[in-house]
Amino acid sequence: MKTDILFDVSSPGRKGYSLPPLDVPERDLRDLIPPDMLNEADNHLPELSELDVMRHFVLLSNKNFSVDSHFYPLGSCTMKYNPKVNEEIARLRGFAEIHPYTPQEHVQGALELLWMLEKIFVEITGMDRFTLQPAAGAHGELTALLMTRAYFAHKGEKRTTILVPDSAHGTNPASASMSGFKVVQVASNEKGHVDCADLEKHLSGDVACLMMTNPNTLGLFEPDILKIAAMIHQCGGILYYDGANLNATLGIVRPGDVGFDLVHLNPHKTFSTPHGGGGPGAGPVGAKGELMKFLPLPQVRKNEAGGTYFLSYDEPLSIGRVRAFYGNFLVLVRAFAYLMSVGKEGLREISEVAVLNARYLMKALAPYFHFPYPGPCMHEFVASAKDYKTRGVKALDIAKRLLDFGFHAPTVYFPLIVEEALMVEPTETESKKTLDGFVEALKKIHGESRENPEILLKAPHAMPVRRLDDVTAARKPDLRWNPDEHH
């Protein structure tokens, strides 16, 4: 059903504000603003009451798909439910209203929280130290690679190459390129793991780092991770851990224990912060051994004698600041609250249930989809809709049709090594009833693809907006209302 836009409900003379009379002499704007900076044109702004605006945006919000309203199996994004108590804690005035320039002695509680959170991240990952400054996962990647560059420059070595598996997130090669490195792709083998024979071909004194996600974006844990770590270290390189899929291994495997030297985490995925709308996020980076010297400034330290906390700038080899002040502080508060509430035992259970849910769903969908890499999967899996193409149906059509059944679409066409990919991550917070409902929807879609594929090609049918022309929408966005085009 069509939803009126604000211009449709506009009424001449209606206002959403009421200001008291001026208690100073009124001045003409032309006396205050230079003529060349004045806009004399009619901007055609809608005239609305506050209630008009409130109802309009609440109505729009109710049409949105979110984790709080729908199952959201967006693979590789870990769209799990965020307990609201973490929101409440992040909104406490003592956290939310701290000014970045407040003297350190007045924000000892905030500094203690950052110090304790760093210790928890160290314990979870097996690293030696962390910076909490990076503002997102990709920012964490960039930070870690700048540290890698500084590390080799300090050693007097000129290493030019970053190795990236072909199943990696797209941000990996982008971050490597932005850091000034050459990117070389490493192939996957027939089981979806890093092909060690291909990796061997690329190893040389030019290699600075291998970036890996483990489990990878096919949802598979790398069985040769110890061998891969040894190969990289033997040629003098660094092994980097993309923490996007950490939700699968919490309390079970620590990246630092299997040979990773640098990691970044995604608190907004793994440790409770709403995401998917453009942030804010966080991308803490952990380092081991000699790499610690290159972590960004400032770093939170504890004065053991007095039990107080302070920001240290005394790190001569640091790469310097990567973010204003101390990062996205309230995202870190949510992560701390989440970790305190689930505890050590709860962390392991999170991963176990996330993996169980993914394997249950993959098994249930096996009769209806092709699985080029059958697993066993970890917290997510990638199905292929290539068999549907014989009936003219693509992965995108299946994703659109799922909306009609009340499910957010899974990730499609990623990773690139799977034809007509549908990447599904159910997360640990979904019930068996929800997963069974998702299976029933895809089972029905499978039947429709055989009996009436046209219904898939024109989906969605129950949404306020039907199928868009993706290219036109991206290239020619219609973002400004013009009365001449609407009357």
Coordinates of C-alpha atoms in Angstrom, one line a residue:
M1 CA 0.0 0.0 0.0
K2 CA 1.3 3.4 -0.9
T3 CA 2.6 5.5 1.9
D4 CA 2.1 9.3 1.7
I5 CA 5.3 11.3 1.8
L6 CA 5.5 14.4 3.9
F7 CA 4.6 16.7 1.0
D8 CA 1.4 14.8 0.5
V9 CA 0.2 15.5 4.1
S10 CA 1.5 19.1 4.0
S11 CA -1.1 21.8 4.7
P12 CA -0.5 25.6 4.2
G13 CA 0.1 27.4 7.5
R14 CA 0.6 24.3 9.7
K15 CA 3.5 24.5 12.0
G16 CA 5.4 22.1 14.3
Y17 CA 6.7 24.8 16.6
S18 CA 5.6 27.8 18.7
L19 CA 8.2 30.4 19.6
P20 CA 7.7 33.2 22.2
P21 CA 7.8 36.9 21.0
L22 CA 11.3 38.3 20.4
D23 CA 12.7 40.2 23.3
V24 CA 15.3 41.8 21.0
P25 CA 14.8 44.1 18.0
E26 CA 13.9 42.1 14.9
R27 CA 16.5 42.3 12.0
D28 CA 16.1 41.6 8.4
L29 CA 18.1 38.6 7.2
R30 CA 19.4 40.7 4.3
D31 CA 21.1 42.9 6.8
L32 CA 22.9 39.9 8.4
I33 CA 23.8 37.6 5.5
P34 CA 25.7 38.7 2.3
P35 CA 23.5 38.7 -0.8
D36 CA 25.5 36.1 -2.6
M37 CA 24.9 33.6 0.2
L38 CA 21.1 34.1 0.4
N39 CA 18.8 31.6 -1.2
E40 CA 15.8 33.5 -2.5
A41 CA 14.2 30.5 -4.3
D42 CA 11.2 28.7 -2.9
N43 CA 12.5 25.5 -1.4
H44 CA 9.0 23.9 -1.3
L45 CA 9.4 22.7 2.3
P46 CA 6.3 20.8 3.6
E47 CA 4.2 22.6 6.3
L48 CA 3.5 20.1 9.1
S49 CA 2.6 19.8 12.8
E50 CA 4.8 17.9 15.2
L51 CA 2.2 15.1 15.3
D52 CA 2.3 14.8 11.5
V53 CA 6.0 14.3 11.5
M54 CA 6.0 11.9 14.4
R55 CA 3.3 9.7 12.8
H56 CA 5.1 9.7 9.5
F57 CA 8.4 8.5 10.8
V58 CA 6.9 6.0 13.2
L59 CA 5.0 4.6 10.3
L60 CA 8.2 4.3 8.2
S61 CA 10.1 2.7 11.1
N62 CA 7.4 0.0 11.3
K63 CA 7.9 -0.9 7.7
N64 CA 11.6 -1.5 8.3
F65 CA 13.3 -4.9 8.8
S66 CA 15.5 -5.1 11.9
V67 CA 16.8 -7.6 14.3
D68 CA 14.2 -6.5 16.8
S69 CA 11.4 -7.2 14.4
H70 CA 12.5 -9.9 12.0
F71 CA 14.8 -12.9 11.5
Y72 CA 17.9 -11.3 9.9
P73 CA 20.2 -14.0 8.5
L74 CA 22.6 -11.7 6.8
G75 CA 25.7 -13.9 6.4
S76 CA 29.0 -12.6 7.7
C77 CA 27.3 -9.7 9.5
T78 CA 26.3 -11.6 12.8
M79 CA 23.0 -9.7 13.1
K80 CA 22.1 -11.1 16.5
Y81 CA 19.8 -9.6 19.1
N82 CA 21.4 -7.0 21.4
P83 CA 20.1 -7.1 25.0
K84 CA 18.6 -3.7 25.9
V85 CA 20.3 -3.6 29.3
N86 CA 23.5 -2.8 27.4
E87 CA 21.8 0.2 25.8
E88 CA 20.6 1.4 29.2
I89 CA 24.1 1.2 30.6
A90 CA 25.6 3.0 27.6
R91 CA 23.1 5.8 28.1
L92 CA 23.9 6.4 31.8
R93 CA 24.9 10.1 32.1
G94 CA 28.3 9.2 33.6
F95 CA 29.2 7.5 30.3
A96 CA 27.0 9.3 27.7
E97 CA 27.8 12.9 28.8
I98 CA 31.6 12.7 29.3
H99 CA 33.4 15.5 27.4
P100 CA 36.6 14.3 25.7
Y101 CA 38.5 17.2 27.3
T102 CA 37.5 16.3 30.8
P103 CA 40.6 16.0 33.0
Q104 CA 41.7 12.4 33.4
E105 CA 41.3 12.5 37.2
H106 CA 37.6 13.2 36.7
V107 CA 37.0 10.2 34.4
Q108 CA 38.8 7.4 36.3
G109 CA 35.7 5.1 35.9
A110 CA 35.7 5.5 32.2
L111 CA 39.5 4.8 31.9
E112 CA 39.1 1.8 34.2
L113 CA 36.4 0.4 32.0
L114 CA 38.7 0.8 28.9
W115 CA 41.6 -0.8 30.8
M116 CA 39.4 -3.8 31.9
L117 CA 37.9 -4.2 28.5
E118 CA 41.4 -4.4 27.0
K119 CA 42.3 -7.1 29.5
I120 CA 39.2 -9.1 28.5
F121 CA 40.0 -8.8 24.8
V122 CA 43.5 -10.0 25.5
E123 CA 42.2 -13.1 27.4
I124 CA 39.6 -13.9 24.6
T125 CA 42.1 -13.6 21.7
G126 CA 45.5 -14.6 23.2
M127 CA 47.1 -11.3 22.2
D128 CA 49.4 -9.2 24.5
R129 CA 47.9 -5.7 24.2
F130 CA 45.0 -3.9 22.4
T131 CA 44.1 -0.5 21.1
L132 CA 40.4 0.4 21.4
Q133 CA 40.6 3.4 19.1
P134 CA 39.7 2.2 15.6
A135 CA 36.1 3.1 14.6
A136 CA 35.1 0.0 12.6
G137 CA 36.3 -3.3 11.4
A138 CA 37.8 -2.0 8.2
H139 CA 39.5 0.8 10.2
G140 CA 41.0 -1.9 12.4
E141 CA 42.4 -3.6 9.3
L142 CA 43.9 -0.3 8.2
T143 CA 45.4 0.3 11.6
A144 CA 46.9 -3.2 11.8
L145 CA 48.5 -2.9 8.3
L146 CA 49.9 0.6 9.1
M147 CA 51.5 -1.1 12.2
T148 CA 52.8 -3.9 9.9
R149 CA 54.4 -1.3 7.6
A150 CA 55.9 0.5 10.6
Y151 CA 57.2 -2.8 12.0
F152 CA 59.1 -3.7 8.9
A153 CA 60.4 -0.2 8.3
H154 CA 61.8 -0.2 11.9
K155 CA 63.6 -3.5 11.0
G156 CA 65.0 -2.0 7.9
E157 CA 63.1 -4.4 5.7
K158 CA 61.2 -3.4 2.5
R159 CA 58.3 -5.8 2.2
T160 CA 55.7 -4.9 -0.4
T161 CA 53.1 -7.6 -0.5
I162 CA 49.9 -8.6 1.4
L163 CA 48.5 -12.0 0.7
V164 CA 44.7 -12.3 0.8
P165 CA 42.7 -15.5 0.2
D166 CA 40.0 -15.4 -2.5
S167 CA 37.3 -16.1 0.1
A168 CA 38.3 -12.9 2.1
H169 CA 36.0 -10.0 2.9
G170 CA 36.3 -7.2 0.3
T171 CA 37.6 -4.9 2.9
N172 CA 40.9 -6.9 3.2
P173 CA 42.4 -6.1 -0.2
A174 CA 41.0 -2.5 0.0
S175 CA 42.7 -1.9 3.4
A176 CA 46.0 -3.5 2.1
S177 CA 45.9 -1.2 -1.0
M178 CA 45.2 1.9 1.1
S179 CA 48.2 1.0 3.3
G180 CA 50.4 1.1 0.3
F181 CA 50.9 -2.6 -0.2
K182 CA 50.5 -4.7 -3.4
V183 CA 47.7 -7.3 -3.0
V184 CA 48.2 -10.9 -4.1
Q185 CA 45.3 -13.4 -4.1
V186 CA 45.7 -16.9 -2.6
A187 CA 43.4 -19.6 -4.1
S188 CA 41.1 -21.8 -2.1
N189 CA 41.2 -25.6 -2.6
E190 CA 38.3 -27.8 -3.6
K191 CA 37.2 -28.0 0.1
G192 CA 37.0 -24.2 0.5
H193 CA 40.2 -23.9 2.6
V194 CA 43.4 -22.0 1.9
D195 CA 45.3 -23.9 -0.8
C196 CA 48.7 -24.4 0.9
A197 CA 50.3 -25.3 -2.4
D198 CA 49.2 -22.0 -3.9
L199 CA 50.2 -20.2 -0.8
E200 CA 53.7 -21.7 -1.1
K201 CA 54.1 -20.3 -4.6
H202 CA 53.6 -16.7 -3.3
L203 CA 55.9 -16.8 -0.3
S204 CA 59.0 -14.7 -0.5
G205 CA 61.0 -12.0 1.3
D206 CA 58.5 -9.5 -0.2
V207 CA 55.5 -10.8 1.9
A208 CA 54.6 -8.6 4.8
C209 CA 51.4 -10.3 5.9
L210 CA 48.7 -12.9 5.2
M211 CA 45.2 -11.7 6.1
M212 CA 42.8 -14.4 7.1
T213 CA 39.3 -14.8 8.4
N214 CA 38.8 -18.0 10.4
P215 CA 36.3 -19.4 10.1
N216 CA 36.4 -18.1 6.6
T217 CA 33.5 -16.5 4.6
L218 CA 32.4 -20.0 3.5
G219 CA 31.8 -20.7 7.2
L220 CA 34.7 -23.2 7.3
F221 CA 37.4 -23.5 10.0
E222 CA 40.9 -23.7 8.4
P223 CA 42.2 -27.2 9.3
D224 CA 45.7 -26.2 8.3
I225 CA 46.0 -23.1 10.3
L226 CA 49.0 -24.2 12.3
K227 CA 50.8 -25.2 9.0
I228 CA 49.9 -21.8 7.4
A229 CA 51.1 -19.9 10.5
A230 CA 54.4 -21.8 10.3
M231 CA 54.8 -21.1 6.6
I232 CA 54.2 -17.3 7.0
H233 CA 56.5 -17.0 10.0
Q234 CA 59.2 -19.0 8.2
C235 CA 59.4 -16.3 5.5
G236 CA 59.4 -13.6 8.1
G237 CA 55.8 -12.4 7.5
I238 CA 53.0 -11.6 9.9
L239 CA 49.7 -13.5 10.2
Y240 CA 46.7 -11.2 10.6
Y241 CA 43.2 -12.3 11.9
D242 CA 40.1 -10.6 10.6
G243 CA 37.7 -11.0 13.6
A244 CA 34.5 -10.7 11.6
N245 CA 33.7 -14.3 12.3
L246 CA 34.9 -14.5 15.9
N247 CA 31.3 -15.3 17.0
A248 CA 32.0 -18.9 16.0
T249 CA 35.0 -19.6 18.2
L250 CA 34.5 -17.6 21.5
G251 CA 35.9 -19.5 24.4
I252 CA 36.9 -22.4 22.2
V253 CA 39.9 -21.2 20.1
R254 CA 42.1 -18.2 20.6
P255 CA 43.7 -16.6 17.5
G256 CA 46.9 -15.9 19.4
D257 CA 47.2 -19.6 20.3
V258 CA 47.2 -20.8 16.7
G259 CA 49.8 -18.3 15.4
F260 CA 48.1 -15.0 14.6
D261 CA 50.2 -12.0 15.4
L262 CA 47.6 -9.2 14.8
V263 CA 43.8 -9.3 15.2
H264 CA 41.0 -6.9 14.9
L265 CA 37.6 -7.5 16.5
N266 CA 34.1 -6.2 15.7
P267 CA 32.4 -5.4 19.0
H268 CA 29.3 -4.2 17.0
K269 CA 29.0 -7.8 15.6
T270 CA 30.2 -10.0 18.4
F271 CA 29.6 -8.0 21.6
S272 CA 26.3 -6.2 21.4
T273 CA 25.8 -2.9 19.5
P274 CA 23.1 -2.4 16.9
H275 CA 24.6 -2.2 13.5
G276 CA 23.7 -2.5 9.9
G277 CA 22.7 1.1 9.4
G278 CA 26.1 2.6 9.0
G279 CA 27.4 2.5 12.5
P280 CA 28.9 3.6 14.8
G281 CA 31.0 0.5 15.3
A282 CA 34.5 -0.2 16.7
G283 CA 37.5 -2.2 15.5
P284 CA 39.9 -2.8 18.4
V285 CA 43.3 -4.2 17.3
G286 CA 45.4 -6.6 19.3
A287 CA 49.1 -7.3 18.9
K288 CA 51.7 -9.8 20.1
G289 CA 55.3 -9.4 21.0
E290 CA 57.3 -6.8 19.1
L291 CA 54.2 -5.5 17.3
M292 CA 52.9 -4.0 20.5
K293 CA 55.3 -1.1 20.2
F294 CA 53.5 0.2 17.1
L295 CA 50.0 0.3 18.6
P296 CA 48.3 3.8 18.2
L297 CA 48.4 6.5 20.9
P298 CA 47.2 7.2 23.5
Q299 CA 47.1 3.9 25.5
V300 CA 45.3 3.4 28.8
R301 CA 47.7 2.5 31.6
K302 CA 47.3 1.8 35.3
N303 CA 49.5 3.4 38.0
E304 CA 49.9 0.3 40.1
A305 CA 51.2 2.2 43.1
G306 CA 48.3 4.6 43.3
G307 CA 45.6 2.4 41.6
T308 CA 44.7 5.2 39.2
Y309 CA 44.5 5.2 35.4
F310 CA 46.0 7.5 32.9
L311 CA 46.5 8.0 29.1
S312 CA 50.1 7.2 28.0
Y313 CA 51.7 9.0 25.1
D314 CA 55.2 7.7 25.8
E315 CA 55.4 5.2 23.0
P316 CA 58.2 6.3 20.6
L317 CA 57.5 3.7 17.9
S318 CA 53.7 4.1 17.9
I319 CA 52.0 4.9 14.5
G320 CA 50.3 7.7 16.4
R321 CA 46.6 8.6 16.5
V322 CA 44.1 6.8 14.2
R323 CA 41.0 8.3 15.7
A324 CA 39.9 11.4 17.5
F325 CA 40.2 11.1 21.2
Y326 CA 39.7 7.4 22.4
G327 CA 37.5 5.8 19.8
N328 CA 33.7 5.2 19.8
F329 CA 33.5 5.0 23.6
L330 CA 29.8 4.0 24.0
V331 CA 30.2 1.0 21.6
L332 CA 33.0 -0.1 24.0
V333 CA 30.7 0.4 27.0
R334 CA 28.1 -1.8 25.4
A335 CA 30.7 -4.5 24.7
F336 CA 31.9 -4.3 28.3
A337 CA 28.4 -4.6 29.7
Y338 CA 27.7 -7.6 27.4
L339 CA 30.8 -9.4 28.4
M340 CA 30.2 -8.8 32.1
S341 CA 26.6 -10.2 31.7
V342 CA 27.4 -13.4 29.8
G343 CA 30.7 -14.3 31.7
K344 CA 33.3 -16.7 30.6
E345 CA 31.0 -19.7 30.5
G346 CA 28.4 -17.8 28.5
L347 CA 30.9 -16.9 25.8
R348 CA 31.6 -20.5 24.9
E349 CA 27.8 -21.2 24.9
I350 CA 27.3 -18.3 22.4
S351 CA 29.6 -20.0 19.9
E352 CA 28.3 -23.5 20.5
V353 CA 24.7 -22.4 19.9
A354 CA 25.6 -20.3 16.9
V355 CA 27.3 -23.2 15.3
L356 CA 24.5 -25.6 16.2
N357 CA 21.9 -23.3 14.7
A358 CA 23.9 -23.0 11.4
R359 CA 24.4 -26.7 11.1
Y360 CA 20.7 -27.4 11.8
L361 CA 19.7 -24.9 9.2
M362 CA 22.2 -26.2 6.6
K363 CA 21.0 -29.8 7.1
A364 CA 17.4 -28.8 6.8
L365 CA 18.0 -26.9 3.5
A366 CA 20.2 -29.6 1.9
P367 CA 17.3 -31.1 -0.2
Y368 CA 16.6 -27.7 -1.8
F369 CA 20.0 -26.2 -2.5
H370 CA 23.4 -27.1 -3.8
F371 CA 26.2 -26.8 -1.3
P372 CA 29.6 -26.6 -3.1
Y373 CA 31.5 -26.7 0.2
P374 CA 29.5 -29.1 2.4
G375 CA 31.4 -28.4 5.6
P376 CA 31.0 -29.1 8.4
C377 CA 30.1 -25.4 8.7
M378 CA 30.6 -23.2 11.7
H379 CA 28.3 -20.2 12.4
E380 CA 27.3 -19.6 8.8
F381 CA 27.1 -21.4 5.5
V382 CA 26.9 -20.6 1.8
A383 CA 24.3 -22.3 -0.4
S384 CA 24.3 -22.0 -4.2
A385 CA 21.1 -21.3 -6.2
K386 CA 22.8 -22.2 -9.5
D387 CA 20.4 -25.1 -10.1
Y388 CA 17.5 -22.6 -10.0
K389 CA 19.0 -20.8 -13.0
T390 CA 17.6 -23.5 -15.3
R391 CA 14.2 -22.2 -14.4
G392 CA 15.3 -18.6 -14.9
V393 CA 15.5 -17.9 -11.1
K394 CA 18.6 -16.3 -9.5
A395 CA 19.8 -15.9 -5.9
L396 CA 18.5 -12.3 -6.0
D397 CA 15.0 -13.5 -6.8
I398 CA 15.0 -15.9 -3.8
A399 CA 16.3 -13.1 -1.5
K400 CA 13.5 -10.8 -2.7
R401 CA 10.8 -13.4 -2.3
L402 CA 11.9 -14.1 1.3
L403 CA 10.8 -10.6 2.2
D404 CA 7.2 -11.6 1.4
F405 CA 7.5 -14.3 4.1
G406 CA 8.7 -11.8 6.7
F407 CA 12.4 -12.7 6.6
H408 CA 15.3 -10.3 5.9
A409 CA 17.3 -11.5 2.9
P410 CA 20.5 -13.4 3.4
T411 CA 23.8 -12.0 1.9
V412 CA 23.8 -12.8 -1.9
Y413 CA 26.6 -13.1 -4.4
F414 CA 29.3 -13.3 -1.7
P415 CA 31.8 -14.9 -1.5
L416 CA 32.6 -14.6 -5.2
I417 CA 33.9 -18.2 -5.5
V418 CA 30.4 -19.6 -5.1
E419 CA 28.0 -19.3 -8.1
E420 CA 24.6 -17.6 -7.2
A421 CA 25.7 -17.5 -3.5
L422 CA 23.3 -17.2 -0.6
M423 CA 25.2 -16.8 2.6
V424 CA 23.1 -17.5 5.7
E425 CA 24.1 -16.8 9.4
P426 CA 21.3 -17.6 11.9
T427 CA 23.3 -16.6 15.1
E428 CA 22.7 -18.0 18.5
T429 CA 19.8 -15.8 19.5
E430 CA 17.2 -17.4 17.1
S431 CA 14.9 -20.2 18.3
K432 CA 14.3 -23.5 16.6
K433 CA 10.7 -22.3 15.8
T434 CA 12.1 -19.3 13.8
L435 CA 14.7 -21.5 12.0
D436 CA 11.9 -24.0 11.1
G437 CA 9.8 -21.1 9.7
F438 CA 12.7 -20.0 7.6
V439 CA 13.1 -23.5 6.2
E440 CA 9.4 -23.7 5.4
A441 CA 9.6 -20.4 3.5
L442 CA 12.6 -21.6 1.4
K443 CA 10.9 -24.9 0.8
K444 CA 7.9 -23.1 -0.5
I445 CA 10.1 -20.9 -2.7
H446 CA 11.8 -24.0 -4.0
G447 CA 8.3 -25.3 -5.1
E448 CA 7.4 -21.9 -6.6
S449 CA 10.6 -22.0 -8.7
R450 CA 9.3 -25.2 -10.3
E451 CA 5.6 -24.4 -10.6
N452 CA 5.4 -20.6 -11.0
P453 CA 8.9 -19.0 -11.3
E454 CA 7.2 -15.8 -12.4
I455 CA 6.2 -15.1 -8.8
L456 CA 9.8 -15.1 -7.8
L457 CA 11.0 -12.9 -10.7
K458 CA 8.5 -10.2 -9.7
A459 CA 9.0 -10.4 -5.9
P460 CA 8.6 -8.8 -3.5
H461 CA 4.8 -8.6 -3.6
A462 CA 3.9 -7.6 -0.1
M463 CA 6.4 -4.7 0.4
P464 CA 5.6 -1.0 0.1
V465 CA 8.1 -0.8 -2.7
R466 CA 8.2 -3.5 -5.4
R467 CA 11.3 -4.7 -7.3
L468 CA 13.6 -1.7 -8.1
D469 CA 15.8 -1.3 -11.1
D470 CA 19.0 -1.6 -9.1
V471 CA 21.2 0.1 -11.7
T472 CA 18.9 3.1 -12.2
A473 CA 18.4 3.5 -8.4
A474 CA 22.1 3.6 -7.9
R475 CA 23.1 5.8 -10.8
K476 CA 20.1 8.1 -10.9
P477 CA 18.8 8.4 -7.3
D478 CA 15.6 10.5 -7.0
L479 CA 16.4 12.3 -3.7
R480 CA 14.7 15.7 -4.1
W481 CA 11.0 16.3 -4.3
N482 CA 10.0 18.6 -7.1
P483 CA 6.4 19.9 -7.3
D484 CA 6.5 20.0 -11.1
E485 CA 7.2 16.3 -11.2
H486 CA 4.5 15.3 -8.7
H487 CA 1.4 17.2 -9.9

